[in-house]
Short mmCIF file of C-alpha atoms and ligand atoms in Angstrom, two decimals:
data_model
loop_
_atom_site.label_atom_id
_atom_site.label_comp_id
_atom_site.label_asym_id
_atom_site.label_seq_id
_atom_site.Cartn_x
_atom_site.Cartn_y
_atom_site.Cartn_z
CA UNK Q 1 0.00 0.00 0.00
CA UNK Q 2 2.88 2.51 0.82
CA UNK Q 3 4.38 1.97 -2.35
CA UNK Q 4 1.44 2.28 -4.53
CA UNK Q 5 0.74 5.38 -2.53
CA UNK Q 6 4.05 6.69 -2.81
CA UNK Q 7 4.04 5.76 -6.63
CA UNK Q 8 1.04 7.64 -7.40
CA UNK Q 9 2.39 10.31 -5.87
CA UNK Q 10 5.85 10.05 -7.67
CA UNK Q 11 3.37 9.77 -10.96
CA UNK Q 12 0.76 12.67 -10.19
CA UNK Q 13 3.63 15.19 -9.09
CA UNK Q 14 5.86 14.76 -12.29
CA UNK Q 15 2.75 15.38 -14.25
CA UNK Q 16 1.57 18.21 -12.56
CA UNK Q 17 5.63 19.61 -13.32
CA UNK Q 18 5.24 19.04 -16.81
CA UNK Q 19 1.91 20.41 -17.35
CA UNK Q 20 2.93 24.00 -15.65
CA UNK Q 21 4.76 24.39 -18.78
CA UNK Q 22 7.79 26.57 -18.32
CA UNK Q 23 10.42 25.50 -20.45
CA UNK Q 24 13.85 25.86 -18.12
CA UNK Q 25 15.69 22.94 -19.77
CA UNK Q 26 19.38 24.71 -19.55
CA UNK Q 27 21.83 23.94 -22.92
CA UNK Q 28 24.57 26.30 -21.79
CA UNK Q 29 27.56 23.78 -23.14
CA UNK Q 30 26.22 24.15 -26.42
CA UNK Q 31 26.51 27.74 -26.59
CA UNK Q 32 29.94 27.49 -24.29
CA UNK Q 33 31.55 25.58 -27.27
CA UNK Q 34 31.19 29.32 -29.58
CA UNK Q 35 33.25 30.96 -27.20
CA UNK Q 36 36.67 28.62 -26.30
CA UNK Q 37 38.68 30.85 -28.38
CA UNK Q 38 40.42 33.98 -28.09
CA UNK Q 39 38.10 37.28 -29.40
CA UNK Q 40 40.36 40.02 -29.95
CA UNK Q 41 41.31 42.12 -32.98
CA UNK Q 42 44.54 41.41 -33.84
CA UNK Q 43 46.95 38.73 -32.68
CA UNK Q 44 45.45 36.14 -34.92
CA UNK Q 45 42.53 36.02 -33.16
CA UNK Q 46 40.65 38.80 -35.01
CA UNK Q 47 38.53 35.81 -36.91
CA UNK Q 48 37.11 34.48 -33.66
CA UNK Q 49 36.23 37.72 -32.61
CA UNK Q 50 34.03 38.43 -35.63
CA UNK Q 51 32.46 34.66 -35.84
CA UNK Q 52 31.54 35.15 -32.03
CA UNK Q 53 29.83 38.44 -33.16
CA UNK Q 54 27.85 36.50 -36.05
CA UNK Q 55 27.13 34.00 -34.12
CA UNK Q 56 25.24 36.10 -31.50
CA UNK Q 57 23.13 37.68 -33.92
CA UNK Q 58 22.15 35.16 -35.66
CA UNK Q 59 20.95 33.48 -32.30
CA UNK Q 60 19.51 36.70 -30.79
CA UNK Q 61 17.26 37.02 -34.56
CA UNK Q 62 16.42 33.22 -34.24
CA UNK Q 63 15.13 33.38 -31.22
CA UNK Q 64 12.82 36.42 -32.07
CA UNK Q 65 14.61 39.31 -30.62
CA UNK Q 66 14.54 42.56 -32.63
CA UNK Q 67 18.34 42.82 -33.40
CA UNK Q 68 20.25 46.16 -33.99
CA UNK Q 69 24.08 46.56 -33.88
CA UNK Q 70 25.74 49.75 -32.51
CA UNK Q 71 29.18 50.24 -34.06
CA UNK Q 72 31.89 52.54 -32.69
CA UNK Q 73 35.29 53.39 -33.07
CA UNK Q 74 37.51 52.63 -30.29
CA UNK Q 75 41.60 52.40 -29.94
CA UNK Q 76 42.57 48.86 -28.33
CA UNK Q 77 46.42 48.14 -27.89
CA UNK Q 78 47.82 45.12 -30.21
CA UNK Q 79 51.69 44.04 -30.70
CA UNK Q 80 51.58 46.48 -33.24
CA UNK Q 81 50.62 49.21 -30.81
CA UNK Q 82 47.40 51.72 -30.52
CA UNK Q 83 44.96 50.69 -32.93
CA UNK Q 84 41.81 52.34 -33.81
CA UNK Q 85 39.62 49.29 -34.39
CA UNK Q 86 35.70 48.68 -35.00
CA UNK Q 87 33.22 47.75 -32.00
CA UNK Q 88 30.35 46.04 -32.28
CA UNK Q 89 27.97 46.01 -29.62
CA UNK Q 90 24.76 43.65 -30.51
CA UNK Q 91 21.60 44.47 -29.14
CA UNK Q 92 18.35 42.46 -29.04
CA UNK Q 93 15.26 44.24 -28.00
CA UNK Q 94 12.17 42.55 -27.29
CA UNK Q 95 9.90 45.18 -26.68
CA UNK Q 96 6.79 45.97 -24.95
CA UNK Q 97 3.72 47.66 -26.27
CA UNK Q 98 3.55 50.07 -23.31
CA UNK Q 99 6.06 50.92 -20.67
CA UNK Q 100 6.15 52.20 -17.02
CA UNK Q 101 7.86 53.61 -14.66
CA UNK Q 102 10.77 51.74 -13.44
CA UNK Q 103 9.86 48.44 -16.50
CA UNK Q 104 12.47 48.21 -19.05
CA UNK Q 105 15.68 45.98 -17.85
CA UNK Q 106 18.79 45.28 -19.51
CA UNK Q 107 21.07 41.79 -19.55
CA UNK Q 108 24.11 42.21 -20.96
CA UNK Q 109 27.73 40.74 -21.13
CA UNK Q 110 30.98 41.08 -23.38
CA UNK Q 111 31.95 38.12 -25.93
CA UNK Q 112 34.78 39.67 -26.52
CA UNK Q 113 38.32 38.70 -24.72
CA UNK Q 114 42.09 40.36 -24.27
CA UNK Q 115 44.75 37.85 -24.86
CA UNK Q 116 45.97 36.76 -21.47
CA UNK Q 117 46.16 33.28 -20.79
CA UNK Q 118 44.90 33.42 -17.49
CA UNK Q 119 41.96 33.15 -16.61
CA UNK Q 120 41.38 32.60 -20.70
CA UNK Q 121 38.66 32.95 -23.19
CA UNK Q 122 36.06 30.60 -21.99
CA UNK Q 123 36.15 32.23 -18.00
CA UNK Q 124 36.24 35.61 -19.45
CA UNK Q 125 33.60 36.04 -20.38
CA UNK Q 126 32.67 32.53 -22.34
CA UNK Q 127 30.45 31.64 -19.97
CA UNK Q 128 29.10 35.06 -19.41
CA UNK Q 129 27.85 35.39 -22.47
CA UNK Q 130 26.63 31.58 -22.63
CA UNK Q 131 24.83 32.64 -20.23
CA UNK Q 132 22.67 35.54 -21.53
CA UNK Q 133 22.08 33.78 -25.19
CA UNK Q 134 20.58 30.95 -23.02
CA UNK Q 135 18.15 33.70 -21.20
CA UNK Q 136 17.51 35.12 -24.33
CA UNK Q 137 16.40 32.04 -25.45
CA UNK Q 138 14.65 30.58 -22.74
CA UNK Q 139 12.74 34.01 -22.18
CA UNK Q 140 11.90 34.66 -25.56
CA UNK Q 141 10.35 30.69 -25.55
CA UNK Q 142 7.99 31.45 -22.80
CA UNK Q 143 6.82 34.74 -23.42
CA UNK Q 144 6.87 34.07 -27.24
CA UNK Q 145 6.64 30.79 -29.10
CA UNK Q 146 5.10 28.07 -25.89
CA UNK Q 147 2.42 30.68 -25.38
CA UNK Q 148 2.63 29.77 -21.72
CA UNK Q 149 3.30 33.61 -20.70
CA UNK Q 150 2.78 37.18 -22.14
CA UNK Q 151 5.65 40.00 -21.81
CA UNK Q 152 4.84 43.17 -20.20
CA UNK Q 153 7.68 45.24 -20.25
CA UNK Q 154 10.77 45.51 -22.53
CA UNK Q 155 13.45 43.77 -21.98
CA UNK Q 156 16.83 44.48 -23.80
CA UNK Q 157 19.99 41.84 -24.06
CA UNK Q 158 23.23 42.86 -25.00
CA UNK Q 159 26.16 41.30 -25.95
CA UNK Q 160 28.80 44.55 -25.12
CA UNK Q 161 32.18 44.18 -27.52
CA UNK Q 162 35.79 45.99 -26.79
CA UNK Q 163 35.75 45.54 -23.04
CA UNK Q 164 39.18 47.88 -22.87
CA UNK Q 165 38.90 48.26 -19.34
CA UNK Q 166 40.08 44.61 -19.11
CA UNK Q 167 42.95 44.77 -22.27
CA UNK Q 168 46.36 45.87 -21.99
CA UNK Q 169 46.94 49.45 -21.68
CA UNK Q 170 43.51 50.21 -23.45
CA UNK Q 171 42.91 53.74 -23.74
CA UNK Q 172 40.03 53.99 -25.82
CA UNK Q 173 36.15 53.48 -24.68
CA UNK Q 174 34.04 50.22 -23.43
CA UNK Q 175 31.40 48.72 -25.82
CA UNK Q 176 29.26 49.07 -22.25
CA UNK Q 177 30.61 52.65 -22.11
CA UNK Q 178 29.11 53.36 -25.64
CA UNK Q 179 25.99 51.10 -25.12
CA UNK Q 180 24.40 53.09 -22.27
CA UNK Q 181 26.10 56.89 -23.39
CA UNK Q 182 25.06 56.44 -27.20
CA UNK Q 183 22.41 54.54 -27.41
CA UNK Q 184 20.54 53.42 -24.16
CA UNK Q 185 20.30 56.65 -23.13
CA UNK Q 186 18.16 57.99 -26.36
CA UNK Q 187 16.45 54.64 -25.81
CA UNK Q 188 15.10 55.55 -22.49
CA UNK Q 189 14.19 58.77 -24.04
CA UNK Q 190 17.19 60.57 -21.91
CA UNK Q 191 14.87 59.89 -18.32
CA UNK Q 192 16.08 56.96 -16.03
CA UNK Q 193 12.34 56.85 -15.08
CA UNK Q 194 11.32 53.97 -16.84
CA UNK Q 195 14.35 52.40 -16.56
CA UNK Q 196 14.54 49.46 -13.77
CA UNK Q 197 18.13 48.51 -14.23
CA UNK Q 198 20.63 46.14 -15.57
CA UNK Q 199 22.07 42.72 -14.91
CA UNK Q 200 25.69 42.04 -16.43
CA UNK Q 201 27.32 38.46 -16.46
CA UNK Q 202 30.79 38.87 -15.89
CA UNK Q 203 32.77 35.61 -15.33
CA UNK Q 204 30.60 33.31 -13.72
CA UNK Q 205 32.27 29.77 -14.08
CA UNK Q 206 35.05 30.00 -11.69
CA UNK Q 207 33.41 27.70 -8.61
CA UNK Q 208 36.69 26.95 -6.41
CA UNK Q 209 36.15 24.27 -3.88
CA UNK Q 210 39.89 24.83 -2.33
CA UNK Q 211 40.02 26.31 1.20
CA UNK Q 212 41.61 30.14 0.92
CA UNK Q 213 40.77 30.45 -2.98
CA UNK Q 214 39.24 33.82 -1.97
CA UNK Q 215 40.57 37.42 -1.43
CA UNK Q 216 40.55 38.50 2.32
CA UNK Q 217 42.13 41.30 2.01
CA UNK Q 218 41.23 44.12 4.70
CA UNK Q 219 39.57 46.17 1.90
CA UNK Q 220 37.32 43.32 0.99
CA UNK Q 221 36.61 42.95 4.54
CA UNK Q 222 35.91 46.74 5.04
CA UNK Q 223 33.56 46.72 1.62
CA UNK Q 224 31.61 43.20 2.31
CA UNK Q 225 31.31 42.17 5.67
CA UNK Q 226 28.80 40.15 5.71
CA UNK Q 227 30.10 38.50 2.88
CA UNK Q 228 33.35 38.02 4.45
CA UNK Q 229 31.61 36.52 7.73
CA UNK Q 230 30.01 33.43 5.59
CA UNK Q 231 33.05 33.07 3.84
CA UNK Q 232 35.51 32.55 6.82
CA UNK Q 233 33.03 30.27 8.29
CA UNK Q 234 33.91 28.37 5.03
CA UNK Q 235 37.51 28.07 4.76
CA UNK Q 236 37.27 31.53 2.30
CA UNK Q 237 36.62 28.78 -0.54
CA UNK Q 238 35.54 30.73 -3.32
CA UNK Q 239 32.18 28.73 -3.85
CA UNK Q 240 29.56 31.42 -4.18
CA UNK Q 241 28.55 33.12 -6.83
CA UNK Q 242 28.55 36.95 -6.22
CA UNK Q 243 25.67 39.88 -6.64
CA UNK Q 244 27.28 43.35 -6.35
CA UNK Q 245 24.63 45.88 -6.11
CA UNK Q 246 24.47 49.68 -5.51
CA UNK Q 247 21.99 50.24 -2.61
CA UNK Q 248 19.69 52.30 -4.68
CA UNK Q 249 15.97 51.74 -4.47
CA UNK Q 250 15.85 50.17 -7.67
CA UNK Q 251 18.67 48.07 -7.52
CA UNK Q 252 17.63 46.69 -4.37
CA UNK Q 253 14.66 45.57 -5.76
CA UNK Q 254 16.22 44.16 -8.57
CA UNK Q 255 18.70 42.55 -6.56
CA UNK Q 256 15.80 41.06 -4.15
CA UNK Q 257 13.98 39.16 -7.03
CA UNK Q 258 17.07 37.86 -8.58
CA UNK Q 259 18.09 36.37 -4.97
CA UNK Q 260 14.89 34.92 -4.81
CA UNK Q 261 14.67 33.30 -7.82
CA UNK Q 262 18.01 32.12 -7.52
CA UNK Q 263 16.99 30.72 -3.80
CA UNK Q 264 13.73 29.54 -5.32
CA UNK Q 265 14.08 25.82 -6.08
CA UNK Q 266 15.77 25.10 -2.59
CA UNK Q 267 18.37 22.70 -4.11
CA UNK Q 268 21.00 21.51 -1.93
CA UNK Q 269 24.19 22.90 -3.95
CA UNK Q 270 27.89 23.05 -3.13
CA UNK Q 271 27.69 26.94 -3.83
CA UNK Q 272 25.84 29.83 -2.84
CA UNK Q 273 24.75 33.31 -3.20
CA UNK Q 274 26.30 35.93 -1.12
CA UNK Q 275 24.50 39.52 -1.45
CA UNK Q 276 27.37 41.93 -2.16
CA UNK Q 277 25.44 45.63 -1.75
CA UNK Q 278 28.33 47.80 -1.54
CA UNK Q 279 27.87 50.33 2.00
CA UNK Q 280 25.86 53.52 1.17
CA UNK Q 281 28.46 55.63 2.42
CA UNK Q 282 30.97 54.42 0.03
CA UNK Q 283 32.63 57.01 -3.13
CA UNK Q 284 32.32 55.66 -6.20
CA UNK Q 285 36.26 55.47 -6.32
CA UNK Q 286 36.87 53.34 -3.09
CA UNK Q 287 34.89 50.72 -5.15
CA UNK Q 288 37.77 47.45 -5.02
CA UNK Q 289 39.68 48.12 -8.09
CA UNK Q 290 38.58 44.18 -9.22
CA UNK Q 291 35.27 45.08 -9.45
CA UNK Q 292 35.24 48.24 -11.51
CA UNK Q 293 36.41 46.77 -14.47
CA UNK Q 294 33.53 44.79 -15.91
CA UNK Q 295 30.81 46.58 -17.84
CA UNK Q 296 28.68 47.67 -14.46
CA UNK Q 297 31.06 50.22 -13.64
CA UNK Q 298 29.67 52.02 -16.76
CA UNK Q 299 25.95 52.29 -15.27
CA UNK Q 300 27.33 53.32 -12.18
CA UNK Q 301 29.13 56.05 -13.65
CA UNK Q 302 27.02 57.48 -16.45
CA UNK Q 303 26.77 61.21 -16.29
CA UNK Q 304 24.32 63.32 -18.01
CA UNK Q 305 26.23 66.76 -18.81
CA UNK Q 306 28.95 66.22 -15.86
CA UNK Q 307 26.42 65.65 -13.21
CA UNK Q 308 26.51 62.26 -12.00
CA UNK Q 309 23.63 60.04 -12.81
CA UNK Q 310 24.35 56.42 -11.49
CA UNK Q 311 21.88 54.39 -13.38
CA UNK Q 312 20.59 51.05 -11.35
CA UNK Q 313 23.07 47.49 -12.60
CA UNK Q 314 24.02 44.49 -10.48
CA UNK Q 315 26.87 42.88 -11.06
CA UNK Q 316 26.87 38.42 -10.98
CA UNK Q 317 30.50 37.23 -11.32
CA UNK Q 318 32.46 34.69 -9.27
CA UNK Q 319 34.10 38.08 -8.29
CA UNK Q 320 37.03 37.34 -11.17
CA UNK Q 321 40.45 38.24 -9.89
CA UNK Q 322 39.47 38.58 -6.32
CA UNK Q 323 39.18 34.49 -6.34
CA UNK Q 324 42.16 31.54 -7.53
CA UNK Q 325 41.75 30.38 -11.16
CA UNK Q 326 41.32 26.06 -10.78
CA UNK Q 327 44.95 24.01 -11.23
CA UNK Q 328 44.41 22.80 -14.69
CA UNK Q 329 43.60 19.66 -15.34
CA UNK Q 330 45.97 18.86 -18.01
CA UNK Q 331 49.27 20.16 -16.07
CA UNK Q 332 51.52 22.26 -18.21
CA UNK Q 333 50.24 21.12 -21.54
CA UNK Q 334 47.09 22.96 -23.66
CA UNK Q 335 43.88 21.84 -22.06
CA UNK Q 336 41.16 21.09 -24.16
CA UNK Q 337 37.61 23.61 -23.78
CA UNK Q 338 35.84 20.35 -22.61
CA UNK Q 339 38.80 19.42 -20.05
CA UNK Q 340 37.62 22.41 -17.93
CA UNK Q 341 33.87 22.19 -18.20
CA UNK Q 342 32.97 20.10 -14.47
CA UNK Q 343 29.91 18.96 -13.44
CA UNK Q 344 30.17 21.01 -11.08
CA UNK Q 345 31.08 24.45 -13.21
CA UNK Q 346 28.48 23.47 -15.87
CA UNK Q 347 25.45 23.00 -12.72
CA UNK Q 348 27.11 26.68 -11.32
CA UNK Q 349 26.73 28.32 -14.64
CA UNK Q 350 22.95 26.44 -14.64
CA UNK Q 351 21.81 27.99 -11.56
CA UNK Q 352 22.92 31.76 -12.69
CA UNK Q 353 20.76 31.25 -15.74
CA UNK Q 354 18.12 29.97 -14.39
CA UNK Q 355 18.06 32.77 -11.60
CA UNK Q 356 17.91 35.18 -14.56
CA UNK Q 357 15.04 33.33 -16.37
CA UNK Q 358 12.70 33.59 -13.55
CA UNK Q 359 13.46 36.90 -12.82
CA UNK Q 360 13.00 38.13 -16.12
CA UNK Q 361 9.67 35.84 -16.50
CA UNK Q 362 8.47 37.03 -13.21
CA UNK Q 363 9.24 40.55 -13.25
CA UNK Q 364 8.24 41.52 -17.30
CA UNK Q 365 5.69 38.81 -18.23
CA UNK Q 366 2.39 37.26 -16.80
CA UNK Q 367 1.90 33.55 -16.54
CA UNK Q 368 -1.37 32.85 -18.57
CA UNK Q 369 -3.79 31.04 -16.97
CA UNK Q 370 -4.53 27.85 -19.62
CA UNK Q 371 -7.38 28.91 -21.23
CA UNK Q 372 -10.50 26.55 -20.58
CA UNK Q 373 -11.86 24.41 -22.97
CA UNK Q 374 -8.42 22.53 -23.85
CA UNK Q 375 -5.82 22.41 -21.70
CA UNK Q 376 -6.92 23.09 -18.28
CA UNK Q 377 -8.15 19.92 -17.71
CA UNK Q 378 -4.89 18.04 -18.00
CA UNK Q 379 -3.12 20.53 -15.52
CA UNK Q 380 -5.66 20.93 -12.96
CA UNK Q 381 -6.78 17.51 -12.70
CA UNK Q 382 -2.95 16.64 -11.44
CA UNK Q 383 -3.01 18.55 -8.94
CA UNK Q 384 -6.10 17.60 -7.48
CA UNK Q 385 -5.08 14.13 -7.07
CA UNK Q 386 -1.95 15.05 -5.40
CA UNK Q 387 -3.92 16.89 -3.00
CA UNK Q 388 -6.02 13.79 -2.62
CA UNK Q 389 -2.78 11.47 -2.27
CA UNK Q 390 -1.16 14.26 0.20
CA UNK Q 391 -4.56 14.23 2.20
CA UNK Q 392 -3.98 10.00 2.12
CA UNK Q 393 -0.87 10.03 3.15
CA UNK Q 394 -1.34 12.41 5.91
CA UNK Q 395 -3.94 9.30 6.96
CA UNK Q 396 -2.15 7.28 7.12
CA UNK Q 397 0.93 8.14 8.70
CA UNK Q 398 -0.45 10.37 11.21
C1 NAG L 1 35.30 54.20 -37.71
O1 NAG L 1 36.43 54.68 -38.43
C2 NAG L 1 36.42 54.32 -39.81
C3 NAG L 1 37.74 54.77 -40.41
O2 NAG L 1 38.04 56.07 -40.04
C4 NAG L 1 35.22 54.96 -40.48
O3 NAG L 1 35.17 54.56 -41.85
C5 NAG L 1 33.96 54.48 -39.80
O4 NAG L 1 32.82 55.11 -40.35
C6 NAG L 1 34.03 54.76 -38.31
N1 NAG L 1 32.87 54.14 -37.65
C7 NAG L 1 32.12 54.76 -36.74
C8 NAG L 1 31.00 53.99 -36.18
O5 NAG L 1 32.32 55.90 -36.40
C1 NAG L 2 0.54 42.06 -18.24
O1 NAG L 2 -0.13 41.55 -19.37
C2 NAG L 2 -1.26 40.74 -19.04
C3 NAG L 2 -1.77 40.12 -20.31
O2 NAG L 2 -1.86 41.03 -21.35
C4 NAG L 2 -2.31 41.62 -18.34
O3 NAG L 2 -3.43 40.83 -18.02
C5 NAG L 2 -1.68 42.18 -17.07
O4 NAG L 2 -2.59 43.07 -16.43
C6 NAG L 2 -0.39 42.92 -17.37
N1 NAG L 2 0.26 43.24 -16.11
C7 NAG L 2 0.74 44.45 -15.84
C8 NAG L 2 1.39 44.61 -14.50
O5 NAG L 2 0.66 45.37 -16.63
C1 NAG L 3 10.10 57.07 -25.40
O1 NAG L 3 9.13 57.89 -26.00
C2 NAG L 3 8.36 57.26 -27.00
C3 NAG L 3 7.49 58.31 -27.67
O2 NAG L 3 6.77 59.02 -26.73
C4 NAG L 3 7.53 56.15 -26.36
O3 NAG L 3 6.77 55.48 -27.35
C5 NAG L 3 8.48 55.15 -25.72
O4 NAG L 3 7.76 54.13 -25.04
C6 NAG L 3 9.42 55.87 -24.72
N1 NAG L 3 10.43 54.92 -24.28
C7 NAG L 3 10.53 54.48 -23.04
C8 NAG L 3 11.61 53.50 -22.76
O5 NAG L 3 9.79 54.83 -22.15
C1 NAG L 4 22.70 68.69 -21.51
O1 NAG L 4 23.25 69.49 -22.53
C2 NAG L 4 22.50 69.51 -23.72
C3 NAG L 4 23.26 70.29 -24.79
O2 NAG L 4 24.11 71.22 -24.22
C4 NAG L 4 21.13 70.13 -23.45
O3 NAG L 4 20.36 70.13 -24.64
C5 NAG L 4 20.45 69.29 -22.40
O4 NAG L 4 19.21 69.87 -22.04
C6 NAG L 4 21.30 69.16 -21.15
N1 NAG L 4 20.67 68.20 -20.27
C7 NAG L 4 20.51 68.40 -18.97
C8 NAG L 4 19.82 67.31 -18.21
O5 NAG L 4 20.90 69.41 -18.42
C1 NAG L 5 -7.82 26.42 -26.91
O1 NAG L 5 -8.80 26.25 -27.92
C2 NAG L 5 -9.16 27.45 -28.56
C3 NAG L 5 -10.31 27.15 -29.52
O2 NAG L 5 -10.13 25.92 -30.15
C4 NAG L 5 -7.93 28.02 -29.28
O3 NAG L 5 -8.28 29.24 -29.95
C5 NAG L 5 -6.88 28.30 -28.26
O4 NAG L 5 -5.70 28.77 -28.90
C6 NAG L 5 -6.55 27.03 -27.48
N1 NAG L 5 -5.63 27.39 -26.41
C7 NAG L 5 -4.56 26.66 -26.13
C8 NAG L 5 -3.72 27.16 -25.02
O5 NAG L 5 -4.27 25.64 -26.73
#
């Protein structure tokens, strides 16, 4: 009798799972495999670069995004010196019929790379922008093609090129620094008021299981200590994925639902979240030097005119050069892409994505009730036998 009872129960709740219809199936290592090779112009790797580029908008068009591409001139630094080169940022809009205060968000991360070895094309930022072509897709599939949800509010992705902040010497401008000055700005109709902020991926494969693989360095201590709390009561493993956020109203809030989501499916992992708000008191300049070069320092900067208008962006990144890159696993000798890509990497990149999916699903689109006639049948009856089979066991075993 237990059995059956626990079988039925087995049966009723997988079908009640599959009949709620949200398509969060995660194929991040098929996407991962664009981006194993150095993106820069020049150096012989000025071919990757441009068939990374390609390659995101022909995914961002195929999955029904509006695409546009912003091009700008900025001056990178090659072995054959300053070089003014071509940016590309590439944008995909899916947009809303009507806005509101405080609606339209932003995902965004670079595909391009510099050409250090460490921590190497497929850290930085591989697996960051893995990472928003799988939201793309998974968002536009729910609000657009399974009919399971309708957008409210736009939502933008954006895959930023030319991040000089992290290239040798670069003098010239970001791809993010162009993005929100040159064209997010006119977007938004130059008002941040119907702007609710921006998420960028920056290097978020780095999970380090080794005790001490994390920066403790006063200043970190000073900047996150709450943050620094958990992590001594871990060893300092770096094993957490990190959310820096500006304590603004509307980064808070943004910040609060992507914790949540994250949190949502109360999975025992072997990482966490750790909430990063940097301390309201805090200058813009006392910001940890490793955390000002990814694209978010360009939100958090913008000026309108000289006056400073910080617009709302949360960083997610394993917190980059503030944690040890892994040993490789193939010793001195070339590794392989696939040689790096863990279980345990592939399930941290996962959970990042599918913190982002919900959000985005949650926060700009409705879930639509199955409309009667057809389908409601086969999800509500489901559910009412799992009630039934809870109410039996709770008979039972009382
Ligand atoms: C970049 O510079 C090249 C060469 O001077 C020029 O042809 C091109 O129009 C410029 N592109 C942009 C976006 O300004
Ligand atoms: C979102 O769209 C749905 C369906 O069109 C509508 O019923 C709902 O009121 C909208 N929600 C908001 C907050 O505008
Ligand atoms: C900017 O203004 C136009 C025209 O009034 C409006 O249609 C559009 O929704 C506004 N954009 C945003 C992001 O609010
Ligand atoms: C900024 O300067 C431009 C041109 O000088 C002007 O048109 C605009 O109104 C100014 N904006 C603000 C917010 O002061
Ligand atoms: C339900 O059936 C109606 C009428 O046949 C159809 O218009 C509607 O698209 C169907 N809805 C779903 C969710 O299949």
């Amino acid at each position: 009798m237990r059995r059956l009872v626990l079988g039925l129960l087995a049966f009723f709740l997988g079908v009640s799972l599959v009949a709620a219809d949200i398509d969060m199936e995660v194929k991040i290592v098929e996407k991962l495999q664009h981006f194993s090779e150095y993106r820069f112009p020049g150096n012989n790797h000025e071919d990757n670069w441009v068939e990374a580029r390609n390659y995101i908008e022909k995914e961002f068009g195929y999955y029904g995004l509006r695409v546009q591409k912003q091009t700008f001139n900025s001056t990178v630094w090659t072995l054959e010196g300053d070089q003014t080169v071509e940016g590309v940022n590439i944008i995909g809009v899916a947009s809303a019929t009507s806005n509101k205060p405080g609606a339209v968000v932003v995902v965004g991360a670079n595909y391009d790379t510099n050409t250090r070895e460490s921590p190497g094309p497929l850290f930085n930022n591989g697996a960051g922008i893995a990472a928003l072509l799988e939201t793309a897709r998974l968002f536009m599939h729910n609000v657009k093609w399974s009919g399971s949800f309708r957008q409210n509010f736009t939502t933008i992705f954006v895959a930023f090129d030319l991040n000089t902040k992290e290239h040798d010497n670069g003098p010239g401008k970001s791809g993010g620094w162009y993005f929100v000055n040159e064209w997010l700005w006119d977007y938004l109709n130059k008002s941040d008021t119907n702007f609710g902020g921006a998420f960028v991926v920056d290097s978020i494969m780095n999970v380090n299981q080794e005790p001490n693989s994390q920066d403790t360095s006063e200043n970190f201590r000073r900047m996150f200590p709450d943050t620094f709390n958990s992590m001594a009561k871990d060893s300092n493993k770096g094993n957490f994925i990190g959310v820096v956020t500006q304590p603004d109203e509307k980064s808070e809030k943004l910040r609060d639902q992507f914790v949540g989501n994250y949190r949502k499916d109360r999975k025992k992992r072997p990482f966490r979240l750790e909430d990063m708000t940097l301390p309201t008191v805090l200058q813009q300049n006392h910001i940890l030097s490793e955390l000002t070069t990814q694209e978010s320092v360009e939100f958090w900067s913008f000026q309108v005119n000289g006056t400073a208008t910080p617009l709302p962006a949360i960083l997610i990144s394993d917190t980059e050069k503030l944690r040890t890159m892994p040993e490789s696993p193939c010793g001195s000798r070339v590794c392989p892409p696939k040689a790096w890509l863990t279980e345990e990497r592939e399930e941290f990149m996962e959970a990042t994505v599918k913190g982002l999916t919900s959000t985005l699903l949650r926060r700009q689109a409705t879930h639509l009730p199955d409309s009667p006639g057809n389908s409601s049948e086969a999800t509500s009856l489901p559910s009412l036998f799992t009630t039934v089979v809870f109410l039996l066991i709770g008979r039972f075993y009382h």
